């Protein structure tokens, strides 16, 4: 019976190196855990991924191999980096995003999207990344609990949606505009930590159960970062 059940389980496509993933849900719904899961699968062994942490998420500090950066430059080496902008640094983050746009091949994980990509005033740099990011190889993961406050392109340009429970019906309606209600009604309450997972390219919508824990994803991230550091150090020694 277990094998038969496994055969019947729907195939799930995961975001690739040029996709944009939008993860929405109320606090405690599972969206942060899902974000770390997707980050653990990202191609940070090939290019830098920067976490834009505007609210001081505790779990990011548990990634041992992550490197803190400021807005003076954009990293070019593979790995995971953390940028922590202050709420009043809007002009600075805008200029930094234009640097990302110009450099290309930089992954972005935006924790709390409306802090970086608010509906008003819109960020021209982030909008350019969202609309041109595929050709520039700038994949994006956006986490938010308030999609109704987001820059419209943050929703319309997503290639994957992962929707956890949202308290505010207006937030649910905002995302429902992009997922056929006849296919799945976002007003429907799912089991805890489950989500609606919508693949735009495959035109497929499924109910996704809980992903692995944040601790497991962080462990996987650190193992991969350790391997990157060993390879980089070996390359440096050989060059010397």
JSON list of C-alpha atoms in Angstrom, two decimals:
[
{"chain": "A", "resi": 1, "resn": "UNK", "atom": "CA", "xyz": [0.00, 0.00, 0.00]},
{"chain": "A", "resi": 2, "resn": "UNK", "atom": "CA", "xyz": [2.86, 2.40, 0.81]},
{"chain": "A", "resi": 3, "resn": "UNK", "atom": "CA", "xyz": [4.38, 1.90, -2.64]},
{"chain": "A", "resi": 4, "resn": "UNK", "atom": "CA", "xyz": [1.02, 2.41, -4.32]},
{"chain": "A", "resi": 5, "resn": "UNK", "atom": "CA", "xyz": [0.50, 5.63, -2.35]},
{"chain": "A", "resi": 6, "resn": "UNK", "atom": "CA", "xyz": [3.97, 6.85, -3.39]},
{"chain": "A", "resi": 7, "resn": "UNK", "atom": "CA", "xyz": [3.16, 6.25, -7.06]},
{"chain": "A", "resi": 8, "resn": "UNK", "atom": "CA", "xyz": [-0.03, 8.27, -6.75]},
{"chain": "A", "resi": 9, "resn": "UNK", "atom": "CA", "xyz": [1.65, 11.23, -5.06]},
{"chain": "A", "resi": 10, "resn": "UNK", "atom": "CA", "xyz": [1.62, 14.19, -7.49]},
{"chain": "A", "resi": 11, "resn": "UNK", "atom": "CA", "xyz": [4.95, 15.29, -8.92]},
{"chain": "A", "resi": 12, "resn": "UNK", "atom": "CA", "xyz": [6.10, 18.66, -7.60]},
{"chain": "A", "resi": 13, "resn": "UNK", "atom": "CA", "xyz": [8.33, 21.00, -9.57]},
{"chain": "A", "resi": 14, "resn": "UNK", "atom": "CA", "xyz": [10.62, 23.12, -7.44]},
{"chain": "A", "resi": 15, "resn": "UNK", "atom": "CA", "xyz": [11.94, 26.60, -8.31]},
{"chain": "A", "resi": 16, "resn": "UNK", "atom": "CA", "xyz": [14.97, 26.63, -10.59]},
{"chain": "A", "resi": 17, "resn": "UNK", "atom": "CA", "xyz": [17.87, 29.03, -10.99]},
{"chain": "A", "resi": 18, "resn": "UNK", "atom": "CA", "xyz": [15.92, 31.80, -12.72]},
{"chain": "A", "resi": 19, "resn": "UNK", "atom": "CA", "xyz": [12.53, 31.58, -10.99]},
{"chain": "A", "resi": 20, "resn": "UNK", "atom": "CA", "xyz": [10.69, 33.95, -8.71]},
{"chain": "A", "resi": 21, "resn": "UNK", "atom": "CA", "xyz": [8.96, 32.39, -5.72]},
{"chain": "A", "resi": 22, "resn": "UNK", "atom": "CA", "xyz": [6.34, 34.15, -3.59]},
{"chain": "A", "resi": 23, "resn": "UNK", "atom": "CA", "xyz": [5.63, 32.67, -0.14]},
{"chain": "A", "resi": 24, "resn": "UNK", "atom": "CA", "xyz": [2.76, 34.21, 1.81]},
{"chain": "A", "resi": 25, "resn": "UNK", "atom": "CA", "xyz": [1.16, 33.46, 5.15]},
{"chain": "A", "resi": 26, "resn": "UNK", "atom": "CA", "xyz": [0.40, 34.83, 8.58]},
{"chain": "A", "resi": 27, "resn": "UNK", "atom": "CA", "xyz": [2.95, 34.72, 11.39]},
{"chain": "A", "resi": 28, "resn": "UNK", "atom": "CA", "xyz": [3.41, 31.14, 12.58]},
{"chain": "A", "resi": 29, "resn": "UNK", "atom": "CA", "xyz": [1.80, 29.57, 9.51]},
{"chain": "A", "resi": 30, "resn": "UNK", "atom": "CA", "xyz": [5.01, 27.98, 8.21]},
{"chain": "A", "resi": 31, "resn": "UNK", "atom": "CA", "xyz": [6.13, 30.46, 5.56]},
{"chain": "A", "resi": 32, "resn": "UNK", "atom": "CA", "xyz": [9.54, 31.16, 7.16]},
{"chain": "A", "resi": 33, "resn": "UNK", "atom": "CA", "xyz": [10.25, 27.44, 7.38]},
{"chain": "A", "resi": 34, "resn": "UNK", "atom": "CA", "xyz": [9.25, 27.08, 3.72]},
{"chain": "A", "resi": 35, "resn": "UNK", "atom": "CA", "xyz": [11.53, 29.97, 2.79]},
{"chain": "A", "resi": 36, "resn": "UNK", "atom": "CA", "xyz": [14.52, 28.28, 4.42]},
{"chain": "A", "resi": 37, "resn": "UNK", "atom": "CA", "xyz": [13.62, 25.04, 2.66]},
{"chain": "A", "resi": 38, "resn": "UNK", "atom": "CA", "xyz": [13.70, 26.76, -0.73]},
{"chain": "A", "resi": 39, "resn": "UNK", "atom": "CA", "xyz": [16.91, 28.59, 0.17]},
{"chain": "A", "resi": 40, "resn": "UNK", "atom": "CA", "xyz": [18.54, 25.27, 1.10]},
{"chain": "A", "resi": 41, "resn": "UNK", "atom": "CA", "xyz": [17.88, 24.08, -2.46]},
{"chain": "A", "resi": 42, "resn": "UNK", "atom": "CA", "xyz": [19.10, 27.26, -4.18]},
{"chain": "A", "resi": 43, "resn": "UNK", "atom": "CA", "xyz": [22.21, 27.36, -6.37]},
{"chain": "A", "resi": 44, "resn": "UNK", "atom": "CA", "xyz": [24.39, 29.29, -3.92]},
{"chain": "A", "resi": 45, "resn": "UNK", "atom": "CA", "xyz": [27.23, 26.91, -4.84]},
{"chain": "A", "resi": 46, "resn": "UNK", "atom": "CA", "xyz": [27.30, 28.62, -8.25]},
{"chain": "A", "resi": 47, "resn": "UNK", "atom": "CA", "xyz": [26.62, 32.26, -7.40]},
{"chain": "A", "resi": 48, "resn": "UNK", "atom": "CA", "xyz": [26.00, 34.46, -4.37]},
{"chain": "A", "resi": 49, "resn": "UNK", "atom": "CA", "xyz": [22.60, 34.53, -2.67]},
{"chain": "A", "resi": 50, "resn": "UNK", "atom": "CA", "xyz": [21.81, 37.50, -0.45]},
{"chain": "A", "resi": 51, "resn": "UNK", "atom": "CA", "xyz": [19.22, 37.38, 2.33]},
{"chain": "A", "resi": 52, "resn": "UNK", "atom": "CA", "xyz": [17.68, 40.83, 2.75]},
{"chain": "A", "resi": 53, "resn": "UNK", "atom": "CA", "xyz": [16.67, 40.68, 6.40]},
{"chain": "A", "resi": 54, "resn": "UNK", "atom": "CA", "xyz": [14.74, 43.82, 7.30]},
{"chain": "A", "resi": 55, "resn": "UNK", "atom": "CA", "xyz": [13.19, 42.52, 10.51]},
{"chain": "A", "resi": 56, "resn": "UNK", "atom": "CA", "xyz": [15.98, 40.62, 12.28]},
{"chain": "A", "resi": 57, "resn": "UNK", "atom": "CA", "xyz": [14.80, 37.06, 11.66]},
{"chain": "A", "resi": 58, "resn": "UNK", "atom": "CA", "xyz": [16.43, 34.86, 14.33]},
{"chain": "A", "resi": 59, "resn": "UNK", "atom": "CA", "xyz": [16.90, 31.79, 12.13]},
{"chain": "A", "resi": 60, "resn": "UNK", "atom": "CA", "xyz": [19.26, 33.58, 9.73]},
{"chain": "A", "resi": 61, "resn": "UNK", "atom": "CA", "xyz": [21.73, 34.10, 12.54]},
{"chain": "A", "resi": 62, "resn": "UNK", "atom": "CA", "xyz": [21.87, 30.33, 12.97]},
{"chain": "A", "resi": 63, "resn": "UNK", "atom": "CA", "xyz": [23.40, 29.84, 9.52]},
{"chain": "A", "resi": 64, "resn": "UNK", "atom": "CA", "xyz": [27.04, 29.49, 10.55]},
{"chain": "A", "resi": 65, "resn": "UNK", "atom": "CA", "xyz": [28.49, 29.93, 7.09]},
{"chain": "A", "resi": 66, "resn": "UNK", "atom": "CA", "xyz": [26.54, 33.07, 6.16]},
{"chain": "A", "resi": 67, "resn": "UNK", "atom": "CA", "xyz": [28.51, 36.31, 5.78]},
{"chain": "A", "resi": 68, "resn": "UNK", "atom": "CA", "xyz": [27.16, 39.72, 6.85]},
{"chain": "A", "resi": 69, "resn": "UNK", "atom": "CA", "xyz": [27.55, 42.46, 4.26]},
{"chain": "A", "resi": 70, "resn": "UNK", "atom": "CA", "xyz": [26.78, 46.17, 3.97]},
{"chain": "A", "resi": 71, "resn": "UNK", "atom": "CA", "xyz": [25.38, 48.16, 1.06]},
{"chain": "A", "resi": 72, "resn": "UNK", "atom": "CA", "xyz": [28.74, 49.30, -0.26]},
{"chain": "A", "resi": 73, "resn": "UNK", "atom": "CA", "xyz": [29.07, 46.40, -2.68]},
{"chain": "A", "resi": 74, "resn": "UNK", "atom": "CA", "xyz": [27.42, 43.27, -4.04]},
{"chain": "A", "resi": 75, "resn": "UNK", "atom": "CA", "xyz": [29.15, 39.91, -3.40]},
{"chain": "A", "resi": 76, "resn": "UNK", "atom": "CA", "xyz": [30.41, 38.03, -6.44]},
{"chain": "A", "resi": 77, "resn": "UNK", "atom": "CA", "xyz": [31.57, 34.73, -4.94]},
{"chain": "A", "resi": 78, "resn": "UNK", "atom": "CA", "xyz": [29.22, 31.79, -4.32]},
{"chain": "A", "resi": 79, "resn": "UNK", "atom": "CA", "xyz": [27.77, 31.51, -0.83]},
{"chain": "A", "resi": 80, "resn": "UNK", "atom": "CA", "xyz": [25.08, 33.02, 1.35]},
{"chain": "A", "resi": 81, "resn": "UNK", "atom": "CA", "xyz": [25.26, 36.60, 2.54]},
{"chain": "A", "resi": 82, "resn": "UNK", "atom": "CA", "xyz": [23.02, 38.63, 4.84]},
{"chain": "A", "resi": 83, "resn": "UNK", "atom": "CA", "xyz": [22.13, 42.28, 4.32]},
{"chain": "A", "resi": 84, "resn": "UNK", "atom": "CA", "xyz": [20.28, 43.98, 7.18]},
{"chain": "A", "resi": 85, "resn": "UNK", "atom": "CA", "xyz": [18.90, 47.33, 6.02]},
{"chain": "A", "resi": 86, "resn": "UNK", "atom": "CA", "xyz": [17.33, 49.72, 8.49]},
{"chain": "A", "resi": 87, "resn": "UNK", "atom": "CA", "xyz": [13.80, 51.02, 7.82]},
{"chain": "A", "resi": 88, "resn": "UNK", "atom": "CA", "xyz": [15.11, 54.53, 7.06]},
{"chain": "A", "resi": 89, "resn": "UNK", "atom": "CA", "xyz": [17.67, 53.31, 4.50]},
{"chain": "A", "resi": 90, "resn": "UNK", "atom": "CA", "xyz": [15.26, 53.27, 1.57]},
{"chain": "A", "resi": 91, "resn": "UNK", "atom": "CA", "xyz": [17.53, 55.26, -0.77]},
{"chain": "A", "resi": 92, "resn": "UNK", "atom": "CA", "xyz": [20.52, 53.10, 0.14]},
{"chain": "A", "resi": 93, "resn": "UNK", "atom": "CA", "xyz": [18.71, 49.81, -0.52]},
{"chain": "A", "resi": 94, "resn": "UNK", "atom": "CA", "xyz": [17.40, 51.20, -3.82]},
{"chain": "A", "resi": 95, "resn": "UNK", "atom": "CA", "xyz": [20.94, 51.97, -4.98]},
{"chain": "A", "resi": 96, "resn": "UNK", "atom": "CA", "xyz": [22.14, 48.57, -3.79]},
{"chain": "A", "resi": 97, "resn": "UNK", "atom": "CA", "xyz": [19.38, 46.83, -5.77]},
{"chain": "A", "resi": 98, "resn": "UNK", "atom": "CA", "xyz": [20.46, 48.73, -8.90]},
{"chain": "A", "resi": 99, "resn": "UNK", "atom": "CA", "xyz": [23.96, 47.33, -8.31]},
{"chain": "A", "resi": 100, "resn": "UNK", "atom": "CA", "xyz": [22.48, 43.84, -8.19]},
{"chain": "A", "resi": 101, "resn": "UNK", "atom": "CA", "xyz": [20.59, 44.56, -11.40]},
{"chain": "A", "resi": 102, "resn": "UNK", "atom": "CA", "xyz": [23.81, 45.69, -13.10]},
{"chain": "A", "resi": 103, "resn": "UNK", "atom": "CA", "xyz": [25.98, 42.84, -11.81]},
{"chain": "A", "resi": 104, "resn": "UNK", "atom": "CA", "xyz": [23.48, 40.04, -12.55]},
{"chain": "A", "resi": 105, "resn": "UNK", "atom": "CA", "xyz": [23.79, 36.42, -11.35]},
{"chain": "A", "resi": 106, "resn": "UNK", "atom": "CA", "xyz": [22.84, 37.19, -7.73]},
{"chain": "A", "resi": 107, "resn": "UNK", "atom": "CA", "xyz": [20.03, 35.39, -5.93]},
{"chain": "A", "resi": 108, "resn": "UNK", "atom": "CA", "xyz": [17.82, 37.39, -3.56]},
{"chain": "A", "resi": 109, "resn": "UNK", "atom": "CA", "xyz": [15.86, 36.11, -0.58]},
{"chain": "A", "resi": 110, "resn": "UNK", "atom": "CA", "xyz": [13.64, 38.97, 0.61]},
{"chain": "A", "resi": 111, "resn": "UNK", "atom": "CA", "xyz": [12.29, 38.43, 4.10]},
{"chain": "A", "resi": 112, "resn": "UNK", "atom": "CA", "xyz": [9.13, 40.48, 4.50]},
{"chain": "A", "resi": 113, "resn": "UNK", "atom": "CA", "xyz": [8.59, 41.69, 0.98]},
{"chain": "A", "resi": 114, "resn": "UNK", "atom": "CA", "xyz": [6.57, 44.81, 1.73]},
{"chain": "A", "resi": 115, "resn": "UNK", "atom": "CA", "xyz": [9.58, 46.33, 3.51]},
{"chain": "A", "resi": 116, "resn": "UNK", "atom": "CA", "xyz": [11.62, 46.19, 0.28]},
{"chain": "A", "resi": 117, "resn": "UNK", "atom": "CA", "xyz": [8.87, 46.09, -2.35]},
{"chain": "A", "resi": 118, "resn": "UNK", "atom": "CA", "xyz": [5.95, 48.13, -1.04]},
{"chain": "A", "resi": 119, "resn": "UNK", "atom": "CA", "xyz": [3.04, 48.98, -3.26]},
{"chain": "A", "resi": 120, "resn": "UNK", "atom": "CA", "xyz": [3.62, 52.69, -2.57]},
{"chain": "A", "resi": 121, "resn": "UNK", "atom": "CA", "xyz": [6.15, 54.09, -3.09]},
{"chain": "A", "resi": 122, "resn": "UNK", "atom": "CA", "xyz": [7.26, 51.42, -5.55]},
{"chain": "A", "resi": 123, "resn": "UNK", "atom": "CA", "xyz": [10.92, 50.47, -5.90]},
{"chain": "A", "resi": 124, "resn": "UNK", "atom": "CA", "xyz": [12.02, 50.99, -9.51]},
{"chain": "A", "resi": 125, "resn": "UNK", "atom": "CA", "xyz": [15.10, 48.84, -8.94]},
{"chain": "A", "resi": 126, "resn": "UNK", "atom": "CA", "xyz": [13.19, 45.92, -7.49]},
{"chain": "A", "resi": 127, "resn": "UNK", "atom": "CA", "xyz": [10.56, 46.17, -10.21]},
{"chain": "A", "resi": 128, "resn": "UNK", "atom": "CA", "xyz": [13.34, 45.97, -12.81]},
{"chain": "A", "resi": 129, "resn": "UNK", "atom": "CA", "xyz": [14.74, 42.88, -11.06]},
{"chain": "A", "resi": 130, "resn": "UNK", "atom": "CA", "xyz": [11.32, 41.25, -10.98]},
{"chain": "A", "resi": 131, "resn": "UNK", "atom": "CA", "xyz": [10.54, 41.91, -14.64]},
{"chain": "A", "resi": 132, "resn": "UNK", "atom": "CA", "xyz": [14.03, 41.34, -16.09]},
{"chain": "A", "resi": 133, "resn": "UNK", "atom": "CA", "xyz": [15.46, 38.97, -13.51]},
{"chain": "A", "resi": 134, "resn": "UNK", "atom": "CA", "xyz": [15.11, 35.83, -15.58]},
{"chain": "A", "resi": 135, "resn": "UNK", "atom": "CA", "xyz": [17.34, 37.11, -18.39]},
{"chain": "A", "resi": 136, "resn": "UNK", "atom": "CA", "xyz": [19.79, 38.52, -15.84]},
{"chain": "A", "resi": 137, "resn": "UNK", "atom": "CA", "xyz": [19.81, 35.31, -13.79]},
{"chain": "A", "resi": 138, "resn": "UNK", "atom": "CA", "xyz": [18.52, 36.99, -10.63]},
{"chain": "A", "resi": 139, "resn": "UNK", "atom": "CA", "xyz": [16.25, 34.45, -8.94]},
{"chain": "A", "resi": 140, "resn": "UNK", "atom": "CA", "xyz": [14.10, 35.82, -6.13]},
{"chain": "A", "resi": 141, "resn": "UNK", "atom": "CA", "xyz": [12.35, 34.34, -3.09]},
{"chain": "A", "resi": 142, "resn": "UNK", "atom": "CA", "xyz": [9.93, 36.72, -1.37]},
{"chain": "A", "resi": 143, "resn": "UNK", "atom": "CA", "xyz": [8.33, 36.04, 2.01]},
{"chain": "A", "resi": 144, "resn": "UNK", "atom": "CA", "xyz": [5.47, 38.20, 3.21]},
{"chain": "A", "resi": 145, "resn": "UNK", "atom": "CA", "xyz": [2.49, 38.16, 5.54]},
{"chain": "A", "resi": 146, "resn": "UNK", "atom": "CA", "xyz": [0.74, 41.06, 3.79]},
{"chain": "A", "resi": 147, "resn": "UNK", "atom": "CA", "xyz": [0.54, 40.51, 0.01]},
{"chain": "A", "resi": 148, "resn": "UNK", "atom": "CA", "xyz": [-2.00, 43.32, -0.36]},
{"chain": "A", "resi": 149, "resn": "UNK", "atom": "CA", "xyz": [0.81, 45.77, 0.53]},
{"chain": "A", "resi": 150, "resn": "UNK", "atom": "CA", "xyz": [3.25, 44.34, -2.02]},
{"chain": "A", "resi": 151, "resn": "UNK", "atom": "CA", "xyz": [4.49, 45.83, -5.25]},
{"chain": "A", "resi": 152, "resn": "UNK", "atom": "CA", "xyz": [2.11, 44.37, -7.89]},
{"chain": "A", "resi": 153, "resn": "UNK", "atom": "CA", "xyz": [4.95, 42.87, -9.93]},
{"chain": "A", "resi": 154, "resn": "UNK", "atom": "CA", "xyz": [6.10, 40.89, -6.89]},
{"chain": "A", "resi": 155, "resn": "UNK", "atom": "CA", "xyz": [2.87, 38.93, -7.28]},
{"chain": "A", "resi": 156, "resn": "UNK", "atom": "CA", "xyz": [2.28, 38.99, -11.03]},
{"chain": "A", "resi": 157, "resn": "UNK", "atom": "CA", "xyz": [5.85, 37.98, -11.93]},
{"chain": "A", "resi": 158, "resn": "UNK", "atom": "CA", "xyz": [6.00, 35.00, -9.56]},
{"chain": "A", "resi": 159, "resn": "UNK", "atom": "CA", "xyz": [6.57, 31.63, -11.21]},
{"chain": "A", "resi": 160, "resn": "UNK", "atom": "CA", "xyz": [5.72, 29.75, -8.02]},
{"chain": "A", "resi": 161, "resn": "UNK", "atom": "CA", "xyz": [3.24, 30.64, -5.28]},
{"chain": "A", "resi": 162, "resn": "UNK", "atom": "CA", "xyz": [3.22, 28.98, -1.88]},
{"chain": "A", "resi": 163, "resn": "UNK", "atom": "CA", "xyz": [0.22, 30.15, 0.11]},
{"chain": "A", "resi": 164, "resn": "UNK", "atom": "CA", "xyz": [-0.16, 29.42, 3.81]},
{"chain": "A", "resi": 165, "resn": "UNK", "atom": "CA", "xyz": [-3.07, 30.61, 5.92]},
{"chain": "A", "resi": 166, "resn": "UNK", "atom": "CA", "xyz": [-3.71, 34.37, 5.74]},
{"chain": "A", "resi": 167, "resn": "UNK", "atom": "CA", "xyz": [-5.85, 36.02, 8.41]},
{"chain": "A", "resi": 168, "resn": "UNK", "atom": "CA", "xyz": [-6.99, 38.96, 6.31]},
{"chain": "A", "resi": 169, "resn": "UNK", "atom": "CA", "xyz": [-9.43, 38.13, 3.54]},
{"chain": "A", "resi": 170, "resn": "UNK", "atom": "CA", "xyz": [-8.11, 41.03, 1.47]},
{"chain": "A", "resi": 171, "resn": "UNK", "atom": "CA", "xyz": [-4.69, 39.37, 1.47]},
{"chain": "A", "resi": 172, "resn": "UNK", "atom": "CA", "xyz": [-6.25, 36.11, 0.32]},
{"chain": "A", "resi": 173, "resn": "UNK", "atom": "CA", "xyz": [-8.16, 37.91, -2.41]},
{"chain": "A", "resi": 174, "resn": "UNK", "atom": "CA", "xyz": [-4.99, 39.63, -3.61]},
{"chain": "A", "resi": 175, "resn": "UNK", "atom": "CA", "xyz": [-3.28, 36.30, -4.25]},
{"chain": "A", "resi": 176, "resn": "UNK", "atom": "CA", "xyz": [-6.48, 34.65, -5.49]},
{"chain": "A", "resi": 177, "resn": "UNK", "atom": "CA", "xyz": [-6.36, 36.99, -8.49]},
{"chain": "A", "resi": 178, "resn": "UNK", "atom": "CA", "xyz": [-3.49, 34.88, -9.81]},
{"chain": "A", "resi": 179, "resn": "UNK", "atom": "CA", "xyz": [-4.75, 31.40, -8.86]},
{"chain": "A", "resi": 180, "resn": "UNK", "atom": "CA", "xyz": [-8.02, 30.17, -10.36]},
{"chain": "A", "resi": 181, "resn": "UNK", "atom": "CA", "xyz": [-10.63, 29.98, -7.59]},
{"chain": "A", "resi": 182, "resn": "UNK", "atom": "CA", "xyz": [-12.34, 27.06, -9.34]},
{"chain": "A", "resi": 183, "resn": "UNK", "atom": "CA", "xyz": [-9.09, 25.17, -8.84]},
{"chain": "A", "resi": 184, "resn": "UNK", "atom": "CA", "xyz": [-8.48, 26.10, -5.22]},
{"chain": "A", "resi": 185, "resn": "UNK", "atom": "CA", "xyz": [-10.33, 28.49, -2.92]},
{"chain": "A", "resi": 186, "resn": "UNK", "atom": "CA", "xyz": [-7.83, 30.32, -0.73]},
{"chain": "A", "resi": 187, "resn": "UNK", "atom": "CA", "xyz": [-10.58, 30.96, 1.83]},
{"chain": "A", "resi": 188, "resn": "UNK", "atom": "CA", "xyz": [-10.46, 27.23, 2.56]},
{"chain": "A", "resi": 189, "resn": "UNK", "atom": "CA", "xyz": [-8.60, 26.53, 5.80]},
{"chain": "A", "resi": 190, "resn": "UNK", "atom": "CA", "xyz": [-5.84, 23.93, 5.39]},
{"chain": "A", "resi": 191, "resn": "UNK", "atom": "CA", "xyz": [-4.24, 21.74, 8.06]},
{"chain": "A", "resi": 192, "resn": "UNK", "atom": "CA", "xyz": [-1.52, 23.46, 10.08]},
{"chain": "A", "resi": 193, "resn": "UNK", "atom": "CA", "xyz": [1.70, 24.12, 8.14]},
{"chain": "A", "resi": 194, "resn": "UNK", "atom": "CA", "xyz": [0.17, 22.93, 4.87]},
{"chain": "A", "resi": 195, "resn": "UNK", "atom": "CA", "xyz": [0.04, 25.26, 1.87]},
{"chain": "A", "resi": 196, "resn": "UNK", "atom": "CA", "xyz": [-1.39, 25.79, -1.58]},
{"chain": "A", "resi": 197, "resn": "UNK", "atom": "CA", "xyz": [1.49, 25.34, -4.02]},
{"chain": "A", "resi": 198, "resn": "UNK", "atom": "CA", "xyz": [0.94, 26.75, -7.51]},
{"chain": "A", "resi": 199, "resn": "UNK", "atom": "CA", "xyz": [3.36, 26.19, -10.39]},
{"chain": "A", "resi": 200, "resn": "UNK", "atom": "CA", "xyz": [2.62, 28.84, -13.02]},
{"chain": "A", "resi": 201, "resn": "UNK", "atom": "CA", "xyz": [4.67, 27.29, -15.85]},
{"chain": "A", "resi": 202, "resn": "UNK", "atom": "CA", "xyz": [3.20, 23.82, -15.38]},
{"chain": "A", "resi": 203, "resn": "UNK", "atom": "CA", "xyz": [-0.25, 25.27, -14.61]},
{"chain": "A", "resi": 204, "resn": "UNK", "atom": "CA", "xyz": [-0.52, 22.92, -11.66]},
{"chain": "A", "resi": 205, "resn": "UNK", "atom": "CA", "xyz": [-1.94, 23.54, -8.18]},
{"chain": "A", "resi": 206, "resn": "UNK", "atom": "CA", "xyz": [-1.61, 21.10, -5.29]},
{"chain": "A", "resi": 207, "resn": "UNK", "atom": "CA", "xyz": [-1.90, 21.01, -1.51]},
{"chain": "A", "resi": 208, "resn": "UNK", "atom": "CA", "xyz": [1.60, 20.67, -0.11]},
{"chain": "A", "resi": 209, "resn": "UNK", "atom": "CA", "xyz": [2.17, 19.20, 3.33]},
{"chain": "A", "resi": 210, "resn": "UNK", "atom": "CA", "xyz": [4.70, 20.56, 5.83]},
{"chain": "A", "resi": 211, "resn": "UNK", "atom": "CA", "xyz": [8.27, 20.77, 4.55]},
{"chain": "A", "resi": 212, "resn": "UNK", "atom": "CA", "xyz": [11.27, 19.77, 6.64]},
{"chain": "A", "resi": 213, "resn": "UNK", "atom": "CA", "xyz": [12.02, 21.78, 9.77]},
{"chain": "A", "resi": 214, "resn": "UNK", "atom": "CA", "xyz": [13.98, 25.02, 9.82]},
{"chain": "A", "resi": 215, "resn": "UNK", "atom": "CA", "xyz": [16.74, 23.28, 11.78]},
{"chain": "A", "resi": 216, "resn": "UNK", "atom": "CA", "xyz": [17.08, 20.61, 9.10]},
{"chain": "A", "resi": 217, "resn": "UNK", "atom": "CA", "xyz": [17.21, 23.19, 6.31]},
{"chain": "A", "resi": 218, "resn": "UNK", "atom": "CA", "xyz": [19.83, 25.23, 8.17]},
{"chain": "A", "resi": 219, "resn": "UNK", "atom": "CA", "xyz": [21.91, 22.09, 8.67]},
{"chain": "A", "resi": 220, "resn": "UNK", "atom": "CA", "xyz": [21.68, 21.36, 4.95]},
{"chain": "A", "resi": 221, "resn": "UNK", "atom": "CA", "xyz": [22.66, 24.95, 4.11]},
{"chain": "A", "resi": 222, "resn": "UNK", "atom": "CA", "xyz": [25.70, 24.82, 6.40]},
{"chain": "A", "resi": 223, "resn": "UNK", "atom": "CA", "xyz": [26.86, 21.49, 4.96]},
{"chain": "A", "resi": 224, "resn": "UNK", "atom": "CA", "xyz": [26.74, 22.97, 1.49]},
{"chain": "A", "resi": 225, "resn": "UNK", "atom": "CA", "xyz": [28.48, 26.16, 2.62]},
{"chain": "A", "resi": 226, "resn": "UNK", "atom": "CA", "xyz": [31.25, 24.09, 4.25]},
{"chain": "A", "resi": 227, "resn": "UNK", "atom": "CA", "xyz": [31.76, 22.28, 0.93]},
{"chain": "A", "resi": 228, "resn": "UNK", "atom": "CA", "xyz": [31.90, 25.62, -0.92]},
{"chain": "A", "resi": 229, "resn": "UNK", "atom": "CA", "xyz": [34.48, 26.97, 1.53]},
{"chain": "A", "resi": 230, "resn": "UNK", "atom": "CA", "xyz": [36.65, 23.85, 1.23]},
{"chain": "A", "resi": 231, "resn": "UNK", "atom": "CA", "xyz": [36.58, 24.09, -2.55]},
{"chain": "A", "resi": 232, "resn": "UNK", "atom": "CA", "xyz": [37.35, 27.82, -2.50]},
{"chain": "A", "resi": 233, "resn": "UNK", "atom": "CA", "xyz": [40.22, 27.39, -0.03]},
{"chain": "A", "resi": 234, "resn": "UNK", "atom": "CA", "xyz": [41.69, 24.56, -2.13]},
{"chain": "A", "resi": 235, "resn": "UNK", "atom": "CA", "xyz": [41.47, 26.72, -5.25]},
{"chain": "A", "resi": 236, "resn": "UNK", "atom": "CA", "xyz": [43.25, 29.58, -3.45]},
{"chain": "A", "resi": 237, "resn": "UNK", "atom": "CA", "xyz": [46.03, 27.28, -2.22]},
{"chain": "A", "resi": 238, "resn": "UNK", "atom": "CA", "xyz": [46.53, 25.90, -5.72]},
{"chain": "A", "resi": 239, "resn": "UNK", "atom": "CA", "xyz": [46.65, 29.40, -7.15]},
{"chain": "A", "resi": 240, "resn": "UNK", "atom": "CA", "xyz": [49.34, 30.35, -4.63]}
]
